Amino acid sequence: MTVWLRPERNNIPMDKIIIQGGQRLCGEVQISGAKNAALPILCSALLTEGWNTYHNIPDLMDIRTAKKLIGSFGAEISGEASVRVNAANMTHAEASYELVKTMRASILVLGPLVARMGVARVSLPGGCAIGARPVNLHIKALQDMGADVELKDGYVEARAKRLKGANIYFDISTVTGTENIMMAACLAKGTTILRNAAREPEVVNLADVLMDMGAKITGAGTDVITVEGVDRLYPVEATIIPDRIEAGTFMIAAGITGGDVRLKGCNPLHLEALISKLRDTGMDIMPIEGGLRAIGHGKIRSIDVKTQPYPGFATDLQAQMMALMTVGNGLSVITETIFENRFMHVSELTRMGADIVIQGHSAMVKGISKLRGAPVMATDLRASASLILAGLAAKGKTELSRVYHIDRGYQTIEKKLSALGADIKRVRA
Ligand code: EPU
């Protein structure tokens, strides 16, 4: 197989988001499809020959990157809210540094490419703002399945005529690791057992899609997943689950502005840890037809939060919860156990008047009565969301730069917030 490198250009828009804080958010918001379910599911199309159709795909920068990546292998891909992918005629098995560096989830093509093509060359993602984020567990699992894996010139090169079923134990529960190996195992010879597997709803959504393709999977949603390899998978039509992190962010927006927001199309079962915590802060969260209603009452009780793999409190909601705690009525201890450097928002929140001290893996947040608007900078996706939330509650103007981070994971967030009554706009820098 000839492996080609396809350089891409990054045209990163330098827009800003400007918020005049102080508006109570009220009304209804439609929750989009989950980024972190759509990404592996789009990659799963590489396991099949023929047209797959995926509905409820969010319109996000990471999705556009994934589409470019899948297209770069020679697969046909088209559509937006409903995306069609046909990987019958793949010509390349290389994920270039240019694409992988803009989206770490690109590593999700490694398992499907080796399983389907017998070879894959995928750039190592490297570290990112929230931590080192190695992919050693993905690689070790593929080796356990009989792949020859070499690290060369910053790339993972994996080869296996046909992967073999194996007993895999993940030292750490890894979401994309579980997804990658579950996809690879579908076309392996024999049975693969994944232990300490991730239990996130996005893993279950992917497993459901794979099973519709003809894969034999049991245990998805528990920490032991069993995959009996099959010779072939078939194209499917599937729907992406709602984005629980986007939903959670809007619930916190209701809390921090003392608002009343109805979230349509979200799945309350995926949000239980957050719902419980928000109720502890004094919010009312209630089921409504097709979603949830989140009501803030102005006074916010300070609570402690510790991030954990699902069903624990999601690390992807830690920064947003911290924004809420900055205006709590006491002291809150927020502990991050998943990523070693996911407190980049702290220094920016502090610029808005927040009283936060970091001690090891915990942030001590002493609530203040009012944040002040300030120019702030987004450092990663969820940090950006927390700064927007802080801006909604702050007195005066907040100007958020490096908005491209938020575009990776929130579909038209400023339009959705504006429809709820926020004074928010996007401007070209
Ligand atoms: N880890 C290793 N070795 C590995 C893989 C992971 O040491 O081979 C470590 C990580 O460094 C981290 C922990 O294991 O400390 C868990 O990381 P995980 O692999 O679960 O993270 P991920 O799969 O890279 C996904 C989401 C993230 C989310 C995390 C945790 C996708 C595309 N990304 O990342 O989403 O924070 O799980 O839930 O599903 C986001 O959307 O903003 C985001 C960062």
Short mmCIF file of C-alpha atoms and ligand atoms in Angstrom, two decimals:
data_model
loop_
_atom_site.label_atom_id
_atom_site.label_comp_id
_atom_site.label_asym_id
_atom_site.label_seq_id
_atom_site.Cartn_x
_atom_site.Cartn_y
_atom_site.Cartn_z
CA MET A 1 0.00 0.00 0.00
CA THR A 2 1.29 3.47 -0.86
CA VAL A 3 0.92 5.88 2.00
CA TRP A 4 0.53 9.54 1.10
CA LEU A 5 0.76 12.60 3.20
CA ARG A 6 -1.82 15.30 2.50
CA PRO A 7 -0.93 18.65 3.97
CA GLU A 8 -3.88 20.82 5.03
CA ARG A 9 -4.04 24.52 5.69
CA ASN A 10 -5.49 25.81 8.89
CA ASN A 11 -7.59 28.87 8.28
CA ILE A 12 -8.44 29.61 11.87
CA PRO A 13 -10.95 32.47 12.21
CA MET A 14 -9.98 34.98 14.88
CA ASP A 15 -13.54 35.97 15.85
CA LYS A 16 -14.41 37.29 19.30
CA ILE A 17 -17.50 36.83 21.39
CA ILE A 18 -18.74 39.91 23.23
CA ILE A 19 -21.14 39.50 26.14
CA GLN A 20 -22.93 42.16 28.20
CA GLY A 21 -23.70 40.24 31.36
CA GLY A 22 -26.72 40.38 33.60
CA GLN A 23 -29.55 38.94 31.49
CA ARG A 24 -31.68 36.16 32.92
CA LEU A 25 -31.85 33.30 30.38
CA CYS A 26 -35.36 32.06 29.69
CA GLY A 27 -36.93 29.95 26.98
CA GLU A 28 -36.26 26.81 25.02
CA VAL A 29 -33.06 25.49 23.44
CA GLN A 30 -32.63 22.54 21.11
CA ILE A 31 -29.70 20.31 22.04
CA SER A 32 -27.50 19.19 19.12
CA GLY A 33 -26.04 15.76 18.41
CA ALA A 34 -23.09 14.72 20.55
CA LYS A 35 -19.68 15.60 19.13
CA ASN A 36 -18.01 12.77 21.02
CA ALA A 37 -20.48 10.20 19.69
CA ALA A 38 -20.49 11.54 16.13
CA LEU A 39 -16.70 11.38 15.82
CA PRO A 40 -16.23 7.64 16.48
CA ILE A 41 -19.43 6.79 14.59
CA LEU A 42 -18.23 8.63 11.47
CA CYS A 43 -14.94 6.68 11.78
CA SER A 44 -16.84 3.39 12.08
CA ALA A 45 -17.94 3.83 8.44
CA LEU A 46 -14.36 2.87 7.53
CA LEU A 47 -15.21 -0.69 8.59
CA THR A 48 -17.79 -1.10 5.83
CA GLU A 49 -18.16 -0.94 2.06
CA GLY A 50 -21.22 0.99 0.85
CA TRP A 51 -23.22 4.06 1.89
CA ASN A 52 -23.73 4.67 5.61
CA THR A 53 -26.08 7.48 6.69
CA TYR A 54 -25.78 9.23 10.04
CA HIS A 55 -28.44 11.65 11.32
CA ASN A 56 -28.23 14.40 13.96
CA ILE A 57 -24.59 15.21 13.18
CA PRO A 58 -23.71 18.54 14.82
CA ASP A 59 -22.31 21.35 12.71
CA LEU A 60 -18.91 21.77 14.38
CA MET A 61 -15.30 22.36 13.47
CA ASP A 62 -14.27 18.91 14.81
CA ILE A 63 -16.87 17.28 12.57
CA ARG A 64 -15.53 19.16 9.55
CA THR A 65 -12.02 17.95 10.47
CA ALA A 66 -13.28 14.36 10.80
CA LYS A 67 -14.94 14.61 7.38
CA LYS A 68 -11.71 15.89 5.82
CA LEU A 69 -9.80 13.07 7.48
CA ILE A 70 -12.19 10.37 6.27
CA GLY A 71 -12.18 11.92 2.80
CA SER A 72 -8.37 11.90 2.82
CA PHE A 73 -8.44 8.08 2.82
CA GLY A 74 -10.38 8.14 -0.46
CA ALA A 75 -13.78 7.51 1.14
CA GLU A 76 -16.75 9.46 -0.27
CA ILE A 77 -18.42 11.71 2.27
CA SER A 78 -21.19 14.28 1.91
CA GLY A 79 -23.97 16.07 3.78
CA GLU A 80 -24.18 18.07 7.00
CA ALA A 81 -26.95 17.34 9.51
CA SER A 82 -27.23 13.95 7.84
CA VAL A 83 -23.86 12.72 6.65
CA ARG A 84 -23.36 9.90 4.15
CA VAL A 85 -20.09 7.99 4.03
CA ASN A 86 -18.97 5.29 1.61
CA ALA A 87 -15.58 3.76 2.31
CA ALA A 88 -15.76 1.13 -0.43
CA ASN A 89 -12.79 2.49 -2.33
CA MET A 90 -10.14 3.56 0.12
CA THR A 91 -6.79 4.51 -1.34
CA HIS A 92 -4.87 5.82 1.68
CA ALA A 93 -4.37 4.72 5.26
CA GLU A 94 -2.55 7.71 6.63
CA ALA A 95 -3.82 10.38 9.01
CA SER A 96 -1.49 13.32 8.58
CA TYR A 97 -0.05 15.48 11.34
CA GLU A 98 -1.78 18.51 9.77
CA LEU A 99 -5.19 17.03 10.56
CA VAL A 100 -4.39 15.16 13.75
CA LYS A 101 -2.81 18.21 15.39
CA THR A 102 -6.10 20.11 15.07
CA MET A 103 -8.15 17.26 16.53
CA ARG A 104 -6.82 14.57 18.86
CA ALA A 105 -9.86 12.38 18.23
CA SER A 106 -8.32 11.64 14.81
CA ILE A 107 -6.66 8.71 16.60
CA LEU A 108 -10.10 7.03 16.28
CA VAL A 109 -9.23 6.02 12.70
CA LEU A 110 -6.35 3.83 13.88
CA GLY A 111 -8.43 0.79 14.91
CA PRO A 112 -10.81 0.84 11.91
CA LEU A 113 -7.96 1.33 9.40
CA VAL A 114 -5.86 -1.57 10.69
CA ALA A 115 -8.91 -3.81 10.92
CA ARG A 116 -10.13 -3.03 7.42
CA MET A 117 -6.91 -2.26 5.47
CA GLY A 118 -4.33 -4.27 7.43
CA VAL A 119 -2.26 -1.12 7.79
CA ALA A 120 -2.51 2.37 9.27
CA ARG A 121 -0.18 5.31 9.67
CA VAL A 122 -1.58 7.87 12.08
CA SER A 123 0.26 10.89 13.41
CA LEU A 124 0.75 10.83 17.18
CA PRO A 125 -1.54 13.52 18.62
CA GLY A 126 1.01 14.90 21.10
CA GLY A 127 0.00 16.84 24.21
CA CYS A 128 -2.67 19.50 24.36
CA ALA A 129 -3.79 22.31 26.63
CA ILE A 130 -5.51 19.99 29.11
CA GLY A 131 -2.70 17.47 29.53
CA ALA A 132 -0.21 15.05 27.97
CA ARG A 133 -2.98 12.69 26.79
CA PRO A 134 -0.89 9.73 25.57
CA VAL A 135 -2.33 6.96 23.34
CA ASN A 136 -0.20 4.16 24.80
CA LEU A 137 -3.28 2.16 25.82
CA HIS A 138 -4.68 2.20 22.26
CA ILE A 139 -1.31 0.97 20.97
CA LYS A 140 -0.82 -1.72 23.60
CA ALA A 141 -4.29 -3.13 22.94
CA LEU A 142 -3.62 -3.34 19.19
CA GLN A 143 -0.32 -5.11 19.95
CA ASP A 144 -2.21 -7.54 22.21
CA MET A 145 -4.39 -8.22 19.17
CA GLY A 146 -1.33 -9.18 17.12
CA ALA A 147 -0.59 -5.90 15.30
CA ASP A 148 3.01 -4.89 14.62
CA VAL A 149 3.21 -1.33 15.85
CA GLU A 150 6.13 1.02 15.32
CA LEU A 151 6.51 4.64 16.34
CA LYS A 152 8.37 6.39 13.52
CA ASP A 153 8.84 10.07 12.69
CA GLY A 154 6.00 11.08 15.00
CA TYR A 155 3.61 8.52 13.50
CA VAL A 156 2.10 5.28 14.79
CA GLU A 157 2.46 2.66 12.08
CA ALA A 158 0.40 -0.44 12.66
CA ARG A 159 0.19 -3.57 10.54
CA ALA A 160 -1.78 -6.78 10.90
CA LYS A 161 -2.98 -9.11 8.16
CA ARG A 162 -5.94 -9.84 10.40
CA LEU A 163 -6.19 -8.80 14.02
CA LYS A 164 -6.75 -11.59 16.54
CA GLY A 165 -9.19 -11.54 19.43
CA ALA A 166 -7.46 -10.91 22.77
CA ASN A 167 -7.99 -10.21 26.45
CA ILE A 168 -7.44 -6.49 26.88
CA TYR A 169 -7.11 -4.74 30.18
CA PHE A 170 -7.07 -0.93 30.17
CA ASP A 171 -4.95 0.43 33.04
CA ILE A 172 -7.05 3.60 32.90
CA SER A 173 -10.62 3.85 31.66
CA THR A 174 -10.16 5.49 28.25
CA VAL A 175 -13.09 6.64 26.11
CA THR A 176 -11.48 6.82 22.66
CA GLY A 177 -9.25 3.84 23.57
CA THR A 178 -12.32 1.70 24.26
CA GLU A 179 -13.98 2.96 21.05
CA ASN A 180 -10.90 2.36 18.90
CA ILE A 181 -10.35 -1.19 20.11
CA MET A 182 -14.06 -2.06 20.07
CA MET A 183 -14.14 -1.04 16.38
CA ALA A 184 -10.95 -2.98 15.59
CA ALA A 185 -12.21 -6.07 17.42
CA CYS A 186 -15.36 -6.24 15.29
CA LEU A 187 -13.37 -7.51 12.29
CA ALA A 188 -10.76 -9.49 14.28
CA LYS A 189 -10.58 -13.27 14.23
CA GLY A 190 -11.97 -14.57 17.50
CA THR A 191 -13.24 -12.97 20.66
CA THR A 192 -11.90 -9.82 22.30
CA ILE A 193 -12.70 -8.94 25.89
CA LEU A 194 -12.15 -5.32 26.97
CA ARG A 195 -11.80 -4.94 30.74
CA ASN A 196 -12.00 -1.64 32.60
CA ALA A 197 -13.74 -0.39 29.45
CA ALA A 198 -15.20 3.13 29.40
CA ARG A 199 -18.97 3.23 30.13
CA GLU A 200 -19.76 6.61 28.57
CA PRO A 201 -23.06 6.90 26.62
CA GLU A 202 -21.00 7.73 23.51
CA VAL A 203 -19.38 4.26 23.74
CA VAL A 204 -22.87 2.73 23.92
CA ASN A 205 -24.07 4.78 20.92
CA LEU A 206 -21.08 3.52 18.91
CA ALA A 207 -21.66 -0.09 20.03
CA ASP A 208 -25.30 0.15 18.95
CA VAL A 209 -24.25 1.40 15.51
CA LEU A 210 -21.64 -1.36 15.18
CA MET A 211 -24.23 -3.99 16.16
CA ASP A 212 -26.58 -2.64 13.50
CA MET A 213 -23.66 -3.14 11.08
CA GLY A 214 -23.60 -6.82 12.09
CA ALA A 215 -21.01 -6.71 14.88
CA LYS A 216 -21.42 -9.07 17.83
CA ILE A 217 -20.94 -6.97 20.95
CA THR A 218 -22.18 -7.49 24.49
CA GLY A 219 -21.62 -5.44 27.63
CA ALA A 220 -21.37 -1.92 26.16
CA GLY A 221 -22.21 0.49 28.98
CA THR A 222 -20.49 -1.79 31.53
CA ASP A 223 -16.77 -2.06 32.21
CA VAL A 224 -16.48 -5.43 30.45
CA ILE A 225 -17.22 -5.43 26.73
CA THR A 226 -17.06 -8.62 24.69
CA VAL A 227 -16.69 -8.51 20.93
CA GLU A 228 -16.90 -11.63 18.81
CA GLY A 229 -15.16 -10.85 15.52
CA VAL A 230 -17.05 -11.25 12.24
CA ASP A 231 -15.77 -11.41 8.64
CA ARG A 232 -17.74 -8.44 7.38
CA LEU A 233 -19.78 -5.48 8.51
CA TYR A 234 -22.56 -3.84 6.49
CA PRO A 235 -23.53 -0.18 6.00
CA VAL A 236 -26.19 1.29 8.27
CA GLU A 237 -28.45 4.25 8.89
CA ALA A 238 -28.04 5.57 12.44
CA THR A 239 -28.77 8.56 14.70
CA ILE A 240 -26.33 10.32 17.02
CA ILE A 241 -27.37 10.73 20.67
CA PRO A 242 -27.89 14.26 22.09
CA ASP A 243 -24.85 16.08 23.42
CA ARG A 244 -24.92 15.74 27.21
CA ILE A 245 -22.10 18.26 27.63
CA GLU A 246 -23.88 20.91 25.58
CA ALA A 247 -27.08 20.20 27.56
CA GLY A 248 -25.16 20.44 30.83
CA THR A 249 -23.63 23.74 29.79
CA PHE A 250 -27.09 25.25 29.13
CA MET A 251 -28.37 23.93 32.47
CA ILE A 252 -25.50 25.68 34.22
CA ALA A 253 -26.28 28.81 32.17
CA ALA A 254 -29.78 28.75 33.68
CA GLY A 255 -28.26 28.40 37.15
CA ILE A 256 -25.68 31.17 36.84
CA THR A 257 -28.19 33.69 35.43
CA GLY A 258 -31.09 32.72 37.72
CA GLY A 259 -32.96 31.73 34.56
CA ASP A 260 -35.52 29.18 33.43
CA VAL A 261 -34.40 27.09 30.44
CA ARG A 262 -36.16 24.19 28.75
CA LEU A 263 -33.69 21.83 27.07
CA LYS A 264 -35.33 19.98 24.20
CA GLY A 265 -33.96 16.74 22.84
CA CYS A 266 -31.56 15.94 25.68
CA ASN A 267 -31.42 12.62 27.50
CA PRO A 268 -31.81 13.10 31.29
CA LEU A 269 -30.43 9.60 31.94
CA HIS A 270 -27.04 10.76 30.64
CA LEU A 271 -27.00 13.75 32.98
CA GLU A 272 -27.72 12.21 36.36
CA ALA A 273 -24.47 13.25 38.08
CA LEU A 274 -24.88 16.86 36.96
CA ILE A 275 -28.60 16.98 37.81
CA SER A 276 -27.87 15.77 41.32
CA LYS A 277 -25.11 18.34 41.79
CA LEU A 278 -27.18 21.21 40.38
CA ARG A 279 -30.06 20.33 42.70
CA ASP A 280 -27.55 20.53 45.57
CA THR A 281 -26.74 24.10 44.49
CA GLY A 282 -30.42 24.98 44.92
CA MET A 283 -31.55 24.71 41.30
CA ASP A 284 -34.76 23.00 40.27
CA ILE A 285 -34.26 20.46 37.53
CA MET A 286 -37.34 18.67 36.27
CA PRO A 287 -38.19 16.34 33.43
CA ILE A 288 -40.42 17.76 30.69
CA GLU A 289 -41.63 16.12 27.50
CA GLY A 290 -38.58 15.47 25.33
CA GLY A 291 -36.06 16.87 27.77
CA LEU A 292 -35.44 18.82 30.95
CA ARG A 293 -36.28 22.17 32.53
CA ALA A 294 -33.57 23.91 34.57
CA ILE A 295 -34.48 26.77 36.90
CA GLY A 296 -32.01 28.92 38.82
CA HIS A 297 -33.17 31.00 41.78
CA GLY A 298 -30.37 33.55 42.03
CA LYS A 299 -28.85 32.16 45.23
CA ILE A 300 -26.28 29.45 44.52
CA ARG A 301 -25.14 27.06 47.25
CA SER A 302 -21.45 26.19 47.03
CA ILE A 303 -20.83 22.46 46.65
CA ASP A 304 -17.82 20.18 46.09
CA VAL A 305 -17.30 18.35 42.81
CA LYS A 306 -14.90 15.61 41.78
CA THR A 307 -14.59 14.51 38.16
CA GLN A 308 -14.79 10.79 37.44
CA PRO A 309 -15.32 8.53 34.43
CA TYR A 310 -19.02 8.03 33.59
CA PRO A 311 -21.35 7.69 35.47
CA GLY A 312 -19.34 10.09 37.65
CA PHE A 313 -19.23 13.85 37.15
CA ALA A 314 -17.87 14.55 33.64
CA THR A 315 -14.51 16.29 33.32
CA ASP A 316 -16.02 18.02 30.28
CA LEU A 317 -18.37 19.90 32.66
CA GLN A 318 -15.79 20.76 35.32
CA ALA A 319 -14.84 24.19 33.97
CA GLN A 320 -18.50 25.20 33.53
CA MET A 321 -19.33 24.05 37.08
CA MET A 322 -16.42 26.09 38.35
CA ALA A 323 -17.88 29.20 36.70
CA LEU A 324 -21.09 28.56 38.65
CA MET A 325 -19.19 28.10 41.90
CA THR A 326 -17.40 31.46 41.49
CA VAL A 327 -20.70 33.07 42.48
CA GLY A 328 -21.68 30.50 45.11
CA ASN A 329 -22.41 31.41 48.73
CA GLY A 330 -19.32 29.76 50.30
CA LEU A 331 -16.33 27.55 49.57
CA SER A 332 -16.33 24.91 46.86
CA VAL A 333 -13.59 22.33 46.25
CA ILE A 334 -13.40 21.16 42.66
CA THR A 335 -11.15 18.17 42.08
CA GLU A 336 -10.03 17.09 38.62
CA THR A 337 -9.00 13.44 38.45
CA ILE A 338 -9.02 12.77 34.68
CA PHE A 339 -6.65 15.34 33.15
CA GLU A 340 -3.63 16.81 34.90
CA ASN A 341 -3.86 20.32 33.48
CA ARG A 342 -7.53 21.07 33.14
CA PHE A 343 -7.54 24.27 35.18
CA MET A 344 -6.52 26.67 32.41
CA HIS A 345 -9.75 28.61 32.90
CA VAL A 346 -8.82 29.48 36.49
CA SER A 347 -6.48 32.34 35.65
CA GLU A 348 -9.04 33.80 33.22
CA LEU A 349 -11.90 33.49 35.73
CA THR A 350 -9.65 35.21 38.25
CA ARG A 351 -9.32 38.13 35.81
CA MET A 352 -13.09 38.49 36.14
CA GLY A 353 -12.77 38.79 39.91
CA ALA A 354 -13.18 35.11 40.88
CA ASP A 355 -11.44 33.97 44.06
CA ILE A 356 -9.80 30.64 43.17
CA VAL A 357 -6.67 28.96 44.51
CA ILE A 358 -5.30 25.78 42.96
CA GLN A 359 -3.89 23.16 45.32
CA GLY A 360 -2.62 20.13 43.42
CA HIS A 361 -5.54 18.53 41.59
CA SER A 362 -8.11 20.68 43.39
CA ALA A 363 -9.32 24.24 42.97
CA MET A 364 -10.63 26.05 46.05
CA VAL A 365 -13.33 28.39 44.83
CA LYS A 366 -14.58 31.02 47.28
CA GLY A 367 -17.82 32.44 45.99
CA ILE A 368 -18.13 36.19 45.44
CA SER A 369 -21.31 38.18 44.95
CA LYS A 370 -20.62 39.38 41.41
CA LEU A 371 -18.07 38.72 38.64
CA ARG A 372 -16.81 41.66 36.59
CA GLY A 373 -16.64 41.57 32.80
CA ALA A 374 -13.11 41.55 31.35
CA PRO A 375 -11.21 40.63 28.19
CA VAL A 376 -10.45 36.90 28.51
CA MET A 377 -8.89 34.24 26.36
CA ALA A 378 -10.18 30.76 25.58
CA THR A 379 -7.56 28.06 26.09
CA ASP A 380 -9.56 24.95 25.24
CA LEU A 381 -13.08 23.97 24.35
CA ARG A 382 -14.66 23.56 27.78
CA ALA A 383 -12.65 26.44 29.29
CA SER A 384 -14.23 28.68 26.62
CA ALA A 385 -17.68 27.54 27.69
CA SER A 386 -16.91 28.36 31.31
CA LEU A 387 -15.78 31.87 30.37
CA ILE A 388 -18.97 32.46 28.39
CA LEU A 389 -21.01 31.34 31.41
CA ALA A 390 -19.02 33.67 33.65
CA GLY A 391 -19.56 36.50 31.14
CA LEU A 392 -23.34 35.92 31.20
CA ALA A 393 -23.38 36.45 34.97
CA ALA A 394 -20.79 39.24 35.15
CA LYS A 395 -21.40 42.96 35.50
CA GLY A 396 -20.36 44.72 32.31
CA LYS A 397 -18.65 43.57 29.15
CA THR A 398 -16.70 40.34 28.63
CA GLU A 399 -14.72 39.94 25.45
CA LEU A 400 -13.69 36.36 24.70
CA SER A 401 -10.91 35.83 22.18
CA ARG A 402 -9.66 32.61 20.54
CA VAL A 403 -13.26 31.65 19.91
CA TYR A 404 -12.17 28.90 17.51
CA HIS A 405 -11.89 26.64 20.56
CA ILE A 406 -15.62 26.92 21.22
CA ASP A 407 -16.48 26.30 17.57
CA ARG A 408 -14.86 22.86 17.88
CA GLY A 409 -17.63 21.65 20.17
CA TYR A 410 -20.65 23.97 20.48
CA GLN A 411 -22.96 24.53 17.52
CA THR A 412 -23.76 28.27 17.18
CA ILE A 413 -23.58 28.78 20.92
CA GLU A 414 -23.99 32.56 20.66
CA LYS A 415 -27.19 32.17 18.60
CA LYS A 416 -28.65 29.65 21.04
CA LEU A 417 -27.80 31.86 24.04
CA SER A 418 -29.07 34.97 22.31
CA ALA A 419 -32.42 33.25 21.62
CA LEU A 420 -32.64 32.67 25.39
CA GLY A 421 -32.22 36.39 26.02
CA ALA A 422 -28.45 36.74 26.46
CA ASP A 423 -26.79 39.90 25.18
CA ILE A 424 -24.09 38.14 23.17
CA LYS A 425 -22.63 38.62 19.73
CA ARG A 426 -19.77 37.40 17.61
CA VAL A 427 -17.51 39.90 15.91
CA ARG A 428 -14.65 39.54 13.44
CA ALA A 429 -11.42 40.53 15.16
N1 EPU B 1 -4.89 7.97 28.85
C1 EPU B 1 -3.64 7.38 28.90
N2 EPU B 1 -3.28 6.57 27.84
C2 EPU B 1 -4.09 6.34 26.79
C3 EPU B 1 -5.37 6.94 26.75
C4 EPU B 1 -5.74 7.76 27.82
O1 EPU B 1 -2.87 7.57 29.84
O2 EPU B 1 -3.70 5.61 25.88
C5 EPU B 1 -5.31 8.84 29.97
C6 EPU B 1 -5.55 10.29 29.55
O3 EPU B 1 -4.35 11.02 29.48
C7 EPU B 1 -6.50 10.78 30.60
C8 EPU B 1 -7.35 9.53 30.89
O4 EPU B 1 -6.59 8.42 30.40
O5 EPU B 1 -5.78 11.12 31.75
C9 EPU B 1 -8.72 9.50 30.23
O6 EPU B 1 -8.60 9.93 28.90
P1 EPU B 1 -9.52 9.36 27.73
O7 EPU B 1 -8.69 8.47 26.86
O8 EPU B 1 -10.76 8.79 28.28
O9 EPU B 1 -9.83 10.69 26.92
P2 EPU B 1 -10.08 10.76 25.37
O10 EPU B 1 -10.69 9.51 24.92
O11 EPU B 1 -8.87 11.27 24.69
C10 EPU B 1 -12.54 11.65 25.51
C11 EPU B 1 -13.27 12.87 25.02
C12 EPU B 1 -12.83 14.08 25.83
C13 EPU B 1 -13.14 13.80 27.30
C14 EPU B 1 -12.46 12.51 27.75
C15 EPU B 1 -12.78 12.10 29.17
C16 EPU B 1 -13.68 12.33 22.72
C17 EPU B 1 -13.42 12.61 21.30
N3 EPU B 1 -13.01 13.05 23.61
O12 EPU B 1 -11.15 11.93 25.31
O13 EPU B 1 -13.60 15.18 25.37
O14 EPU B 1 -12.70 14.86 28.09
O15 EPU B 1 -12.83 11.42 26.88
O16 EPU B 1 -14.15 11.94 29.32
O17 EPU B 1 -14.52 11.50 23.04
C18 EPU B 1 -14.05 17.45 24.96
O18 EPU B 1 -15.04 17.10 24.31
O19 EPU B 1 -13.85 18.64 25.31
C19 EPU B 1 -13.07 16.45 25.37
C20 EPU B 1 -11.81 16.76 25.71
#
